[in-house]
Coordinates of C-alpha atoms and ligand atoms in Angstrom, one line a residue:
M1 CA 0.4 -0.1 0.0
H2 CA 1.7 3.5 -1.2
N3 CA 1.0 6.0 1.2
F4 CA -1.6 9.2 -0.4
D5 CA -2.9 12.6 0.2
L6 CA -6.9 13.1 -0.6
F7 CA -7.8 16.8 -0.4
L8 CA -11.2 17.1 -1.7
P9 CA -12.6 20.5 -0.8
T10 CA -15.1 21.4 -3.0
K11 CA -18.8 21.2 -3.0
L12 CA -20.2 19.3 -5.6
I13 CA -24.1 20.4 -6.0
F14 CA -25.5 17.6 -8.0
G15 CA -28.5 17.1 -9.8
K16 CA -31.5 18.7 -11.2
D17 CA -33.0 22.1 -10.4
R18 CA -30.2 23.0 -7.9
L19 CA -29.0 25.7 -10.1
S20 CA -31.6 28.1 -8.3
E21 CA -28.7 27.5 -5.3
L22 CA -26.4 29.8 -7.2
P23 CA -26.9 32.9 -5.3
E24 CA -26.4 31.9 -2.1
V25 CA -23.6 29.9 -2.7
L26 CA -22.2 33.5 -4.5
R27 CA -23.2 35.7 -1.7
P28 CA -20.3 34.9 0.9
L29 CA -17.1 35.5 -1.9
G30 CA -18.0 38.6 -3.1
S31 CA -20.3 40.6 -5.2
R32 CA -18.5 41.3 -8.7
I33 CA -18.0 38.5 -10.7
L34 CA -16.7 37.5 -14.0
I35 CA -18.5 35.1 -15.8
T36 CA -16.7 32.7 -18.1
Y37 CA -17.7 30.2 -21.3
G38 CA -16.8 29.2 -24.4
G39 CA -17.8 29.3 -28.2
G40 CA -21.8 30.3 -27.6
S41 CA -23.2 26.7 -26.3
I42 CA -24.6 28.4 -23.3
V43 CA -25.8 31.5 -25.4
K44 CA -28.0 29.3 -27.6
S45 CA -29.4 27.4 -24.9
G46 CA -30.3 30.0 -23.0
L47 CA -28.5 29.2 -20.0
L48 CA -26.3 32.4 -19.6
D49 CA -29.3 34.2 -19.5
S50 CA -31.0 32.2 -17.3
V51 CA -28.3 32.3 -14.8
K52 CA -27.9 36.2 -15.4
K53 CA -31.3 36.8 -14.2
M54 CA -30.7 35.1 -11.2
L55 CA -27.6 37.0 -10.4
R56 CA -29.3 40.6 -10.9
D57 CA -28.1 41.6 -7.5
F58 CA -24.9 40.9 -8.5
T59 CA -22.3 43.2 -10.2
I60 CA -21.4 41.1 -14.2
F61 CA -18.7 41.3 -16.3
E62 CA -18.5 38.7 -19.0
L63 CA -15.4 36.6 -21.1
S64 CA -16.3 34.8 -24.2
G65 CA -14.7 32.9 -27.0
I66 CA -12.7 30.5 -24.7
E67 CA -11.7 28.1 -27.2
P68 CA -11.6 24.0 -26.9
N69 CA -7.9 23.9 -25.7
P70 CA -8.3 26.5 -24.1
R71 CA -5.4 29.2 -25.1
I72 CA -2.9 31.1 -23.0
T73 CA -4.4 34.0 -24.9
S74 CA -7.8 33.7 -23.3
V75 CA -5.9 33.3 -19.6
R76 CA -4.4 36.3 -20.2
D77 CA -7.5 38.5 -21.8
G78 CA -9.3 37.5 -18.7
V79 CA -6.5 38.6 -16.2
T80 CA -6.3 41.3 -17.8
V81 CA -10.4 42.0 -16.9
C82 CA -9.9 41.0 -13.5
K83 CA -7.8 43.3 -12.4
K84 CA -9.2 46.3 -14.0
E85 CA -13.0 45.0 -12.6
K86 CA -11.5 44.5 -9.5
I87 CA -13.3 40.9 -9.8
D88 CA -14.2 39.2 -6.5
I89 CA -15.4 35.9 -8.0
L90 CA -15.0 33.4 -11.1
L91 CA -17.8 31.7 -12.6
A92 CA -17.0 29.3 -15.6
I93 CA -20.2 28.1 -17.6
G94 CA -19.0 25.3 -20.0
G95 CA -16.9 22.0 -20.4
G96 CA -13.4 21.5 -18.9
S97 CA -11.6 24.1 -21.4
V98 CA -14.0 26.9 -19.6
L99 CA -12.5 25.5 -16.3
D100 CA -9.4 25.3 -17.1
C101 CA -8.5 28.7 -18.6
T102 CA -10.3 30.1 -15.6
K103 CA -8.1 28.7 -12.9
N104 CA -5.0 29.8 -14.8
I105 CA -7.1 33.2 -14.8
A106 CA -7.7 32.6 -10.9
C107 CA -4.1 32.3 -10.1
G108 CA -2.8 35.3 -12.7
V109 CA -4.6 38.2 -11.0
F110 CA -2.1 37.9 -8.3
Y111 CA 0.8 37.4 -10.3
D112 CA 2.7 40.4 -11.8
G113 CA 4.4 38.9 -15.4
D114 CA 2.5 36.8 -17.7
P115 CA 0.1 33.6 -16.5
W116 CA 2.1 31.5 -18.5
D117 CA 5.0 31.8 -16.2
L118 CA 2.7 29.8 -13.6
V119 CA 1.8 27.0 -16.2
L120 CA 5.7 26.1 -16.1
D121 CA 6.1 27.3 -12.8
T122 CA 3.1 26.6 -10.2
S123 CA 5.6 27.5 -7.2
K124 CA 5.0 31.1 -8.4
I125 CA 1.5 30.7 -7.5
T126 CA 0.4 32.8 -4.4
K127 CA -3.2 33.3 -4.5
A128 CA -6.3 32.5 -6.3
L129 CA -9.8 33.9 -6.8
P130 CA -12.5 31.9 -5.8
I131 CA -13.5 29.8 -8.5
V132 CA -17.3 28.4 -8.7
D133 CA -18.4 26.7 -12.2
I134 CA -21.7 25.2 -14.1
I135 CA -20.2 22.3 -15.7
T136 CA -21.8 21.2 -19.3
L137 CA -20.1 18.4 -20.2
A138 CA -19.2 14.9 -19.0
A139 CA -15.3 14.1 -19.2
T140 CA -12.4 16.1 -17.7
G141 CA -13.2 16.1 -14.1
S142 CA -12.2 19.5 -13.8
E143 CA -15.0 20.4 -11.6
Y144 CA -13.4 18.3 -9.1
D145 CA -9.6 18.5 -9.0
A146 CA -6.6 21.0 -8.6
G147 CA -5.9 20.7 -12.4
G148 CA -6.1 22.8 -16.0
V149 CA -5.1 22.1 -19.3
I150 CA -3.8 25.6 -21.0
T151 CA -2.3 25.5 -24.5
N152 CA 0.3 27.9 -26.0
L153 CA -0.1 28.3 -29.5
E154 CA 3.1 30.0 -30.4
K155 CA 4.9 28.1 -28.6
K156 CA 3.5 24.6 -29.6
K157 CA 3.0 23.7 -25.9
K158 CA 0.1 22.3 -23.8
R159 CA 0.8 22.2 -20.6
A160 CA -1.2 21.0 -16.8
I161 CA -1.5 23.4 -14.0
I162 CA -1.8 21.9 -11.3
H163 CA -2.1 23.6 -7.7
P164 CA -4.4 23.1 -4.4
M165 CA -5.7 26.5 -4.7
L166 CA -7.0 26.0 -8.7
I167 CA -9.5 23.4 -6.4
P168 CA -13.4 24.8 -7.1
Y169 CA -14.7 26.4 -4.1
A170 CA -17.9 24.7 -5.9
S171 CA -19.3 23.0 -8.9
F172 CA -22.9 22.9 -9.7
C173 CA -23.3 19.8 -12.2
D174 CA -26.5 19.4 -13.5
P175 CA -27.3 17.0 -16.0
T176 CA -29.9 17.8 -17.9
L177 CA -27.1 20.8 -18.8
T178 CA -25.2 18.1 -20.8
Y179 CA -28.8 17.2 -22.9
S180 CA -27.5 19.2 -25.7
V181 CA -23.8 17.7 -25.8
P182 CA -23.2 16.6 -29.4
A183 CA -22.6 13.0 -30.2
W184 CA -19.2 13.9 -31.2
H185 CA -18.6 15.6 -27.8
T186 CA -20.4 12.7 -25.7
A187 CA -18.4 10.1 -27.4
A188 CA -15.0 12.1 -26.6
G189 CA -16.2 12.7 -23.1
A190 CA -16.6 9.4 -22.8
A191 CA -13.4 8.1 -23.6
D192 CA -11.6 10.9 -21.7
I193 CA -13.3 9.3 -18.5
M194 CA -12.0 6.1 -19.0
S195 CA -8.6 6.9 -20.2
H196 CA -8.5 8.8 -16.8
T197 CA -9.5 5.5 -15.5
F198 CA -7.2 3.5 -17.5
E199 CA -3.9 5.9 -16.5
Q200 CA -4.5 5.0 -12.5
Y201 CA -5.4 1.5 -13.0
F202 CA -2.9 0.5 -15.0
V203 CA -0.1 0.7 -12.7
R204 CA 2.2 -1.5 -11.0
D205 CA 0.7 -1.6 -7.3
G206 CA -3.3 -1.4 -6.9
N207 CA -5.4 -2.8 -4.3
I208 CA -9.3 -4.6 -4.4
L209 CA -10.8 -1.0 -3.2
T210 CA -9.8 1.7 -6.0
D211 CA -9.4 -1.9 -8.8
G212 CA -13.0 -1.8 -7.9
M213 CA -14.2 2.0 -7.6
C214 CA -11.9 2.2 -11.5
E215 CA -14.0 -1.2 -13.3
A216 CA -17.2 0.6 -12.0
M217 CA -16.3 3.7 -13.7
L218 CA -15.5 1.9 -16.8
R219 CA -18.7 -0.6 -16.8
T220 CA -21.0 2.5 -16.2
V221 CA -19.0 4.8 -19.2
I222 CA -19.7 1.7 -21.6
T223 CA -23.5 1.3 -20.4
M224 CA -24.4 4.7 -20.2
T225 CA -22.5 6.2 -23.4
P226 CA -24.4 4.2 -26.0
A227 CA -27.7 5.3 -24.2
A228 CA -27.1 9.5 -24.0
I229 CA -26.1 8.8 -27.4
K230 CA -29.1 7.3 -28.6
D231 CA -31.2 9.3 -26.2
P232 CA -29.6 12.7 -25.3
D233 CA -32.2 13.7 -23.0
N234 CA -32.2 10.2 -20.8
Y235 CA -31.3 12.1 -17.8
E236 CA -29.9 8.4 -15.9
A237 CA -27.2 8.2 -18.5
R238 CA -26.5 11.6 -18.4
A239 CA -26.4 12.1 -14.6
Q240 CA -24.3 8.7 -14.3
L241 CA -22.1 10.4 -17.0
L242 CA -21.5 13.5 -15.3
M243 CA -21.0 11.7 -11.8
V244 CA -18.1 9.5 -13.0
S245 CA -16.1 12.1 -14.5
S246 CA -16.3 14.2 -11.3
F247 CA -14.1 11.1 -10.0
G248 CA -11.8 10.9 -13.1
C249 CA -9.0 13.3 -12.3
C250 CA -9.8 13.9 -8.2
N251 CA -7.0 11.7 -7.0
L252 CA -9.8 9.1 -5.4
L253 CA -9.1 6.1 -7.7
C254 CA -5.4 6.4 -7.5
I255 CA -5.6 6.1 -3.4
G256 CA -2.9 3.3 -2.3
R257 CA -1.9 2.8 -5.8
T258 CA 1.4 3.1 -7.4
P259 CA 1.3 6.9 -8.7
S260 CA -0.3 7.2 -12.1
T261 CA 2.0 8.4 -14.8
W262 CA -0.6 9.3 -17.4
P263 CA 1.0 7.9 -20.6
C264 CA -1.5 8.5 -22.4
H265 CA -2.3 12.2 -21.6
A266 CA 1.3 13.0 -22.4
I267 CA 1.2 11.7 -25.9
E268 CA -2.5 13.4 -26.4
H269 CA -1.4 16.6 -25.1
E270 CA 1.7 16.7 -27.3
I271 CA -0.6 15.8 -30.3
S272 CA -3.0 18.7 -29.5
A273 CA -0.7 21.1 -29.1
F274 CA 0.4 20.7 -32.5
H275 CA -2.8 19.6 -34.6
D276 CA -5.8 21.2 -31.7
I277 CA -8.0 17.4 -32.3
T278 CA -10.7 16.8 -29.4
H279 CA -8.6 15.6 -26.3
G280 CA -11.3 12.7 -25.7
V281 CA -10.3 11.3 -29.8
G282 CA -6.6 11.4 -29.4
L283 CA -6.9 9.4 -26.0
A284 CA -9.6 6.8 -27.5
I285 CA -6.9 6.6 -30.8
I286 CA -4.2 6.4 -28.7
T287 CA -5.0 4.1 -26.1
P288 CA -5.5 0.7 -27.7
H289 CA -2.2 1.4 -29.3
W290 CA -0.6 2.1 -25.9
M291 CA -2.4 -0.9 -24.4
R292 CA -0.6 -3.4 -27.0
Y293 CA 2.4 -1.5 -26.4
S294 CA 2.3 -2.4 -22.4
L295 CA 1.1 -6.1 -22.7
N296 CA 3.4 -8.7 -21.9
G297 CA 4.3 -12.1 -19.9
E298 CA 3.8 -9.8 -16.5
T299 CA 1.3 -7.3 -17.3
A300 CA -0.8 -10.0 -19.0
A301 CA -2.5 -10.9 -15.6
K302 CA -3.7 -7.1 -15.1
F303 CA -5.2 -6.7 -18.7
A304 CA -7.2 -10.2 -18.2
Q305 CA -8.6 -8.5 -14.8
Y306 CA -9.7 -5.7 -16.8
G307 CA -11.5 -7.8 -19.4
R308 CA -13.3 -10.3 -17.2
N309 CA -14.2 -7.4 -14.4
V310 CA -15.6 -4.9 -17.1
W311 CA -16.2 -7.0 -20.5
N312 CA -17.3 -10.3 -18.8
I313 CA -14.8 -12.0 -20.6
T314 CA -14.7 -16.0 -19.7
E315 CA -11.2 -16.8 -21.4
D316 CA -8.9 -18.8 -18.3
D317 CA -5.5 -17.8 -20.4
N318 CA -4.6 -14.1 -19.2
M319 CA -2.9 -13.0 -22.7
K320 CA -5.9 -14.3 -24.5
A321 CA -8.5 -12.6 -21.9
A322 CA -5.6 -9.6 -22.0
E323 CA -5.4 -9.6 -26.4
K324 CA -9.7 -10.2 -26.3
A325 CA -9.8 -6.9 -23.5
I326 CA -8.2 -4.7 -25.6
D327 CA -9.8 -5.8 -28.7
K328 CA -13.0 -4.8 -26.7
T329 CA -11.9 -1.5 -25.8
A330 CA -11.1 -0.3 -29.8
E331 CA -14.3 -2.0 -30.7
F332 CA -16.1 -0.1 -28.4
F333 CA -14.6 3.3 -29.2
A334 CA -15.7 2.7 -32.6
S335 CA -19.4 2.0 -31.7
I336 CA -19.5 5.3 -30.3
G337 CA -18.7 6.9 -33.3
I338 CA -14.7 7.6 -32.7
P339 CA -12.1 7.2 -35.6
S340 CA -9.7 5.0 -35.3
K341 CA -6.8 6.9 -36.8
L342 CA -5.0 9.6 -36.1
S343 CA -4.6 10.5 -39.8
E344 CA -8.7 10.6 -39.6
V345 CA -8.6 13.3 -37.4
G346 CA -6.1 15.5 -39.4
V347 CA -2.7 14.3 -37.7
T348 CA 0.3 13.6 -40.0
D349 CA 3.8 12.3 -38.8
E350 CA 5.2 15.8 -39.6
H351 CA 5.5 16.9 -35.7
F352 CA 6.4 13.2 -34.6
E353 CA 9.7 13.7 -33.4
K354 CA 9.3 17.0 -32.0
M355 CA 6.2 15.5 -30.0
A356 CA 8.6 12.4 -28.8
D357 CA 12.0 15.5 -27.4
H358 CA 9.0 17.5 -25.7
I359 CA 7.1 14.4 -23.8
P360 CA 10.2 13.1 -21.9
E361 CA 11.0 16.2 -21.1
C362 CA 7.6 17.2 -19.3
W363 CA 6.6 14.1 -18.0
A364 CA 9.6 12.2 -16.7
S365 CA 7.6 9.9 -14.7
L366 CA 7.0 7.9 -18.0
K367 CA 9.8 5.8 -17.2
D368 CA 8.0 4.3 -14.0
S369 CA 5.1 3.6 -16.2
L370 CA 3.3 -0.5 -16.2
V371 CA 5.9 -0.8 -19.0
P372 CA 8.1 2.3 -19.2
V373 CA 7.5 4.7 -21.8
D374 CA 10.6 6.3 -23.3
R375 CA 11.3 8.2 -26.1
D376 CA 11.3 4.8 -28.5
G377 CA 8.1 4.1 -27.2
V378 CA 5.9 7.4 -27.6
L379 CA 7.5 7.2 -31.1
E380 CA 6.1 3.4 -31.6
I381 CA 2.4 4.5 -30.3
L382 CA 2.4 8.0 -32.3
R383 CA 3.4 5.6 -35.5
N384 CA 1.0 2.8 -34.4
S385 CA -1.9 5.1 -33.9
L386 CA -1.3 6.6 -37.5
Ligands
LIG1 O1 -17.5 26.7 -26.2 P1 -18.7 25.7 -26.3 O2 -19.9 26.2 -27.2 O3 -19.7 26.1 -24.9 O4 -18.8 24.5 -26.9 C1 -18.3 23.8 -26.2 C2 -17.2 22.9 -27.2 O5 -17.2 23.4 -28.2 C3 -19.0 22.1 -26.2 N1 -20.0 22.0 -25.4 C4 -19.8 21.8 -24.0 N2 -20.6 21.7 -23.3 C5 -21.8 21.8 -24.1 C6 -21.7 21.9 -25.4 N3 -22.2 21.7 -26.5 C7 -23.4 21.8 -26.4 N4 -23.9 21.6 -25.2 C8 -23.4 21.4 -24.0 N5 -24.2 21.2 -22.7 O6 -18.2 21.1 -26.5 C9 -16.6 21.6 -27.1 C10 -16.0 21.2 -25.9 O7 -15.7 21.8 -25.1 P2 -14.5 21.2 -24.2 O8 -14.8 22.3 -22.9 O9 -13.2 21.4 -24.8 O10 -14.6 20.0 -23.8 P3 -14.0 18.8 -22.2 O11 -14.9 19.3 -21.6 O12 -13.7 17.8 -23.2 O13 -12.4 19.8 -22.3 C11 -11.3 19.4 -23.0 C12 -10.4 19.9 -22.3 O14 -9.5 19.8 -21.3 C13 -8.6 19.3 -20.7 C14 -8.3 18.8 -22.0 O15 -7.0 18.5 -22.6 C15 -8.7 19.8 -23.2 O16 -8.1 20.9 -23.3 N6 -8.5 18.3 -19.7 C16 -8.4 19.2 -18.4 C17 -8.5 18.0 -17.4 C18 -8.9 18.5 -16.2 N7 -8.8 20.1 -16.0 O17 -8.6 17.7 -15.5 C19 -8.3 16.7 -17.6 C20 -8.6 16.2 -18.8 O18 -7.7 14.9 -18.8 C21 -8.2 16.8 -20.3 O19 -6.5 17.2 -20.4
LIG2 ZN1 -8.1 13.7 -20.1

């Protein structure tokens, strides 16, 4: 059993008809609010208008247009507004990208230099504005974690910023707000949740409790995603997906286990830094290839356990059960409409060498993965995924 810390201070306010509680959640935090949002889904759905009506006693400012794979340029814009308007609270409404950008804004306000410095060196974070969010997409788990992921297009870098001060104060998780998520992003979100789980499940030492939690997470996504795609207004399916998404990155799944090294995320973040693809789609394409790369005589038992407990594979031989489980994983991603090759989402091998240079530089722990992933390993997984 490995030592662990678990710090989960966010109040998750889960379920339909809970948004009316927003004013009372915000009131103790101040009166001047910056609402941050993305490309317009919350305008189209009417959510922005209803939130603004609810908050008529507060002074509201807005930052719109935060991109999927949020850019440092949006962070800089947000910091400028916060400093000028003396903002007390950040209210992020949208998917993980909006919330991640908001997290970098929250700490950027208290820093005199460029907020990108904080992404590169979180020891420079001294303080952060309180963050409340209304999450509208089941995927990243940003609503319940201390991390954000920011892209610097000029430098072709996509990096995580992780600091306890960036954990949201409260997160509203209303499954009905995810009804409008299109099939593509529903599937990508599902793949992201599965990947978060795989990254923490496939490590050297586990334990019965978190093995079981990971397997239940995976079974939930496998059961509920097709239901949500078939019937986007299926409350139970959307609710179960939203619930599991919050546990993907909050560290609960890795308590007592060998620390995760996040190999698929390391590789996907490089791909989306160069090609701006949908995060979950990149993960779904890479994952079966990372699994095949990691399957050997020593690891077969773990993959077989996954196959038996998640896919009900009845094969006795570990290697055969493991191979079937990996095939099932790839088939599942295809069944929910995700392409199986990077070339299908516009990725070429042009930057593979640069990606392979960057990854070990930023993810030194990859050498401690279930099967170590070195520079050649990164290239092998990338080439097999093309
Ligand atoms: O921008 P809008 O118009 O809101 O549209 C978004 C966006 O186009 C749309 N969308 C969101 N909610 C919707 C909706 N459309 C209709 N109805 C709704 N209810 O979906 C699109 C994708 O949104 P985005 O926020 O980019 O998706 P996601 O939540 O998957 O976030 C992806 C980002 O999070 C990072 C990824 O790398 C990527 O940059 N990650 C963050 C993590 C974290 N903070 O812990 C961990 C993850 O592993 C991940 O790396
Ligand atoms: Zn992810």
